[in-house]
Amino acid sequence: MSSTPETRQRGHQVVIIGAGIVGCSLADELTARGWTDVTVLEQGPLPAPGGSTSHAPGLVFQTSPSKTLTAFARYTVEKFNSLQVDGVPCFDPVGGLELATTPERLADLHRRAGYAASWGVRGEIVSAARCKELWPLLDESIVLGGFHTPDDGLARALLAARAQTARAESRGARFLDRHTVTGIEQQDGRVTAVVTDRGTFPADHVVSAAGFWGPVIGRMAGVDIPLQPLAHQYAKTRPLAELAAAAQEAEKPILRFQDRDLYFREHTDRIGIGSYAHRPLPVDPFAVPGYDAARAYDMEMPSSYPFTEEDWAPSWDDCRRLLPALGEAGIEEGFNGVFSFTPDGMPVLGESRRLRGFWLAEAVWVTHSAGVAKAVAEWMVDGRASVDLHECDLTRFEDAQRSPAYVCERGSQQFVEVYDVLHPLQPMERPRPLRVSPFYARQQELGAYFLEGGGWERPHWYEANAPLVDTTGGVPERDAWSARYWSPIAAAEARATREKVALYDMTPLRRLEVTGPGALGFLHRMTTNNLRKKPGAVTYTLLLDERGGIRSDLTVARLGADRFQVGANSPADLDWLARHAPDDVHIRDITSGTCCIGVWGPLARDLVQPLTRDDFSHEGFGYFRAKETYLGHVPVTAMRLSYVGELGWELYTTADLGLRLWDTLWEAGRAHDVIAAGRSAFNSLRLEKGYRAWGVDMTDEHDPYEAGVGFAVRMDKEFVGREALDSAAAPARRLTPLLLDDPAAVVLGKEPVYAPTAGTGGAPAGYVTSASYGYTLGRCIAYAWLPALPAGTGVHIEYFGEKVPATVAEEPLFDPKMTRIRR
Ligand code: FAD
Ligand code: THG
């Protein structure tokens, strides 16, 4: 191969840092795809180099609230089931059993059974007696029930690493142990080589699969890797008389006792016990040495610290309570093993924006390792993975979420909460507040109930609106779970928006400024709708990838000939656009320096018009138009659109003038009974209008037609993804609106949906994406991915194990003629 810079940029020379389970799996997946020029550099000795993989007890519980994580785990199980070394299989499908000893946990297990069904994992809720059958050592008198997943089990992580190493080597990969990476070389924003203590290795692509050493490798590359290493206790009992006859390494299901933050597995006649019950034990990755043969006598592995008895003691009592036989045996050995935690508990994957060719495959459990490796290999080779990765994409962290202080605090909290019963809306408690809009003081005065998203404090409702609550029974009572992070005030705020006017803080909505002579051509080519409109036009349009999958939905406002404001979703949008932008286009994230208020409701025009000399009439300021004007003293960019489906405007200004804008609107609104309204009402109103939320209702796994946003696609122009849509088959599945039959019933999202004619072998036909009570409709709305079903079809949604009847509805559910918005 010639080594001119041009060809090198397109080369496939890969260096993987780290030969733990992730590095080895990735070498296998890359070489399987024809990228065979792969070098794996490992500081420790193979085959047990001393990272987290070297002592992982290998429990694989596949079920997770995340569809993507569950898909990773399912692939890992499938793959490890097919691998063996010298006749020893890499996976033991002993099954999994999660126990409930409290009613809250039992309810949560039903919810987890729902996730399992939604994402395709076999599992059933079982009685305490059945738990005892599966695990005879249990004291079933403290058990209320369990969740049994027969396809879960034990991964032999080191063996699986070896099996995958052998396959990768047979295709040309090389594994070099005792090579410590000390530097990453780069030129013009691309990686060029990896430096080790034993020479330099040229590379077109470098993947950091260094486990909890990730931040150290990141620093060499100038890239933040937001993970926190924490030690976690694992211990083995002495041999148990009850297991003396054991012939296998393990026979009983892997066991979780989440109520006491414990898990268990068999090691032939011993029991292995892991605990998350102790205080977080953060470890500084910069202070952890690599494997050192000379020190191996006092430190077996760099990732294994001495057992701290005092942290173990309280858990031991819990262990004996659950498994009384342990009392006789006692603990033989234990250690504090280190692995990675991220601020949101998800892996960190993808190519750095700062350094092209530098990839991360970090913070990955054994459970997800093969799935992650497959996805990253697809991403590197094909430009995209076959599953939606937005929850794992390293770009998801905002600047304010990458400080070491934040990463440590949140990572430690993830450790604490690993087994907690977590409500889908439950925010972390610290560090808060981190990001606040300029209206924060006013929101506090109005009694805002804040939740957190993307580091932002976001009002969900305002106690000040409590007097507006309908006490005549208009809003049904809720079960205890769905009543959390909810208030009937949301209903009142939704009604006030439909009847009068409300202010919504839209500041966290991501805003990009796109400027330059090439801006129009660039945005037109990158997105699906027609953007060749005069300044003043706003367009709803889609970002697709080459395969026609929805990367995002955007609003693009043309504010000047060469000046656009883009309303976007995740930080990945900025990354994607910046990657594709030619030199004459400049893209800037202006979210933090600006703010936005949505003024929506039938009285919005009466509120805003007196504040400006500009014409805000329907004729003077049409739907999906933008104007730069003044409201009182405040320069604003006004856009006439509304995610809640009412007349009104999004009003943008700079952060310094935000408070003044709020006060101006508030004063002018008094005459119209203006209120401030929160996200809870907002989400209800947008679902009534059928507006999709990217990342929840649709992702890059979906094309625009099945997602119901085909109206934003213009096939008479060129755009990224067009070819794929040309050949797209008629959609077999659709994002389908459901209305729950019982006006008092609610669901929350991610529940399985069963349809009479679809789904096989008792499997669900699909799953819910978003759900909210529709206060105007008087029914709960649930959007679900389902096979095409005619309106009127009866289905049922499983909520905490209960079958909740629902009916396929016709879209949009509210104001189909758009009479409320276009007037
Ligand atoms: P590692 O296995 O740590 O591999 C990274 C490699 O990179 C290391 O070998 C290291 O030597 C190498 N490296 C680092 N820096 C350099 C450098 N500068 N130069 C060269 N090489 C370098 N997960 C589960 O799914 N189920 C479980 O039951 C489970 N239990 C666990 C119990 C304990 C006690 C612990 C500690 C972890 C457990 N985990 C479990 C987590 C799991 O072990 C890890 O998430 C996983 O092994 C990480 O794999 P990895 O390949 O990313 O990292
Ligand atoms: N405001 C702005 N930008 C945004 C959003 C926003 N970008 C990201 C996200 N939200 C985009 N989502 C939508 C979804 C629907 C609409 C606007 C943004 C919408 N749709 C109308 C409809 O479907 O009938 C109009 C579509 C059209 O006329 O083409 O209003 O909240 N600034």
Short mmCIF file of C-alpha atoms and ligand atoms in Angstrom, two decimals, residues 16-24 41-46 48-61 154-155 157 176 178-183 195-196 208-214 216-217 220 230-235 263 265 274 276 289-291 302-304 335-340 361-369, ligand 1:
data_model
loop_
_atom_site.label_atom_id
_atom_site.label_comp_id
_atom_site.label_asym_id
_atom_site.label_seq_id
_atom_site.Cartn_x
_atom_site.Cartn_y
_atom_site.Cartn_z
CA ILE A 16 -6.57 -1.83 19.39
CA ILE A 17 -5.31 -0.86 22.85
CA GLY A 18 -6.17 -3.54 25.40
CA ALA A 19 -6.70 -7.30 25.13
CA GLY A 20 -9.53 -7.60 27.61
CA ILE A 21 -12.82 -9.09 26.49
CA VAL A 22 -13.65 -5.95 24.49
CA GLY A 23 -10.38 -5.70 22.57
CA CYS A 24 -10.39 -9.42 21.76
CA LEU A 41 -1.42 -4.01 22.08
CA GLU A 42 -1.62 -5.20 25.67
CA GLN A 43 0.52 -4.11 28.60
CA GLY A 44 -0.01 -7.32 30.60
CA PRO A 45 0.79 -10.93 29.83
CA LEU A 46 -1.64 -12.93 27.70
CA ALA A 48 -4.77 -13.13 31.49
CA PRO A 49 -3.41 -9.61 31.22
CA GLY A 50 -4.77 -8.37 34.53
CA GLY A 51 -7.60 -6.04 33.58
CA SER A 52 -11.20 -6.34 34.74
CA THR A 53 -11.81 -9.29 32.42
CA SER A 54 -9.17 -11.33 34.21
CA HIS A 55 -11.33 -11.74 37.28
CA ALA A 56 -14.87 -11.07 36.06
CA PRO A 57 -17.18 -13.72 37.53
CA GLY A 58 -19.05 -13.47 34.22
CA LEU A 59 -22.68 -13.17 35.18
CA VAL A 60 -24.78 -12.31 32.15
CA PHE A 61 -28.22 -10.94 32.90
CA LEU A 154 -22.28 -17.45 33.00
CA ALA A 155 -19.72 -16.21 30.51
CA ALA A 157 -14.76 -14.29 29.94
CA LEU A 176 1.36 -8.25 21.27
CA ARG A 178 3.80 -6.72 27.37
CA HIS A 179 3.54 -3.67 25.17
CA THR A 180 2.58 -0.61 27.18
CA VAL A 181 1.06 2.21 25.20
CA THR A 182 2.66 5.52 26.15
CA GLY A 183 1.48 7.91 23.45
CA VAL A 195 3.67 4.64 20.67
CA THR A 196 4.65 1.89 23.12
CA SER A 208 -9.14 2.44 23.05
CA ALA A 209 -10.42 -0.77 24.62
CA ALA A 210 -8.32 -0.15 27.70
CA GLY A 211 -11.16 -0.68 30.17
CA PHE A 212 -10.87 1.48 33.26
CA TRP A 213 -7.51 2.83 32.04
CA GLY A 214 -9.51 4.62 29.32
CA VAL A 216 -5.20 7.52 30.69
CA ILE A 217 -5.26 6.60 27.01
CA MET A 220 -2.55 10.72 25.48
CA LEU A 230 -14.64 2.01 41.08
CA ALA A 231 -13.71 -1.01 43.13
CA HIS A 232 -16.40 -3.59 43.76
CA GLN A 233 -16.24 -6.44 46.26
CA TYR A 234 -16.27 -10.05 45.22
CA ALA A 235 -15.71 -12.98 47.56
CA TYR A 263 -25.43 -11.26 43.48
CA ARG A 265 -23.02 -17.69 41.45
CA GLY A 274 -20.56 -9.82 44.59
CA TYR A 276 -22.68 -3.24 45.49
CA PRO A 289 0.19 0.60 37.34
CA GLY A 290 0.16 -1.94 34.56
CA TYR A 291 0.95 -5.57 35.24
CA PRO A 302 -3.44 -4.33 38.67
CA SER A 303 -7.23 -4.31 38.72
CA SER A 304 -7.52 -6.19 41.98
CA PHE A 335 -10.89 -8.88 46.61
CA ASN A 336 -11.90 -5.38 45.57
CA GLY A 337 -11.97 -5.52 41.77
CA VAL A 338 -11.97 -2.43 39.61
CA PHE A 339 -14.19 -1.64 36.65
CA SER A 340 -15.70 1.37 34.92
CA ALA A 361 -14.98 1.02 23.16
CA GLU A 362 -15.02 1.78 26.86
CA ALA A 363 -17.05 1.08 29.99
CA VAL A 364 -18.36 -2.20 28.63
CA TRP A 365 -19.42 -5.15 30.75
CA VAL A 366 -18.61 -8.71 29.76
CA THR A 367 -22.38 -9.02 29.33
CA HIS A 368 -22.40 -6.53 26.46
CA SER A 369 -18.90 -7.11 25.14
P1 FAD B 1 -10.19 -4.94 30.66
O1 FAD B 1 -10.47 -6.35 30.84
O2 FAD B 1 -9.75 -4.17 31.85
O3 FAD B 1 -9.10 -4.82 29.52
C1 FAD B 1 -8.40 -3.63 29.26
C2 FAD B 1 -6.99 -4.02 28.95
O4 FAD B 1 -6.30 -2.85 28.52
C3 FAD B 1 -6.27 -4.53 30.16
O5 FAD B 1 -5.88 -5.85 29.94
C4 FAD B 1 -5.11 -3.58 30.33
O6 FAD B 1 -3.93 -4.21 30.75
C5 FAD B 1 -4.98 -2.99 28.95
N1 FAD B 1 -4.33 -1.69 28.99
C6 FAD B 1 -4.68 -0.62 29.73
N2 FAD B 1 -3.83 0.39 29.54
C7 FAD B 1 -2.93 -0.03 28.64
C8 FAD B 1 -1.80 0.57 28.03
N3 FAD B 1 -1.42 1.81 28.33
N4 FAD B 1 -1.09 -0.16 27.14
C9 FAD B 1 -1.46 -1.42 26.82
N5 FAD B 1 -2.51 -2.04 27.38
C10 FAD B 1 -3.24 -1.35 28.26
N6 FAD B 1 -19.23 -7.79 34.05
C11 FAD B 1 -20.24 -8.60 33.71
O7 FAD B 1 -20.76 -8.51 32.59
N7 FAD B 1 -20.73 -9.55 34.56
C12 FAD B 1 -20.19 -9.70 35.79
O8 FAD B 1 -20.63 -10.54 36.56
C13 FAD B 1 -19.14 -8.84 36.19
N8 FAD B 1 -18.63 -8.93 37.42
C14 FAD B 1 -17.55 -8.18 37.75
C15 FAD B 1 -16.96 -8.39 39.00
C16 FAD B 1 -15.83 -7.69 39.34
C17 FAD B 1 -15.22 -7.93 40.67
C18 FAD B 1 -15.28 -6.76 38.42
C19 FAD B 1 -14.04 -6.01 38.75
C20 FAD B 1 -15.88 -6.54 37.20
C21 FAD B 1 -17.01 -7.25 36.86
N9 FAD B 1 -17.63 -7.06 35.62
C22 FAD B 1 -18.65 -7.89 35.26
C23 FAD B 1 -17.22 -6.00 34.70
C24 FAD B 1 -16.31 -6.56 33.62
O9 FAD B 1 -15.31 -7.30 34.20
C25 FAD B 1 -15.68 -5.43 32.83
O10 FAD B 1 -16.64 -4.48 32.49
C26 FAD B 1 -15.04 -5.95 31.56
O11 FAD B 1 -14.21 -7.04 31.82
C27 FAD B 1 -14.24 -4.86 30.87
O12 FAD B 1 -13.55 -5.41 29.77
P2 FAD B 1 -12.52 -4.53 28.97
O13 FAD B 1 -11.98 -5.37 27.89
O14 FAD B 1 -13.14 -3.25 28.60
O15 FAD B 1 -11.43 -4.12 30.05
#
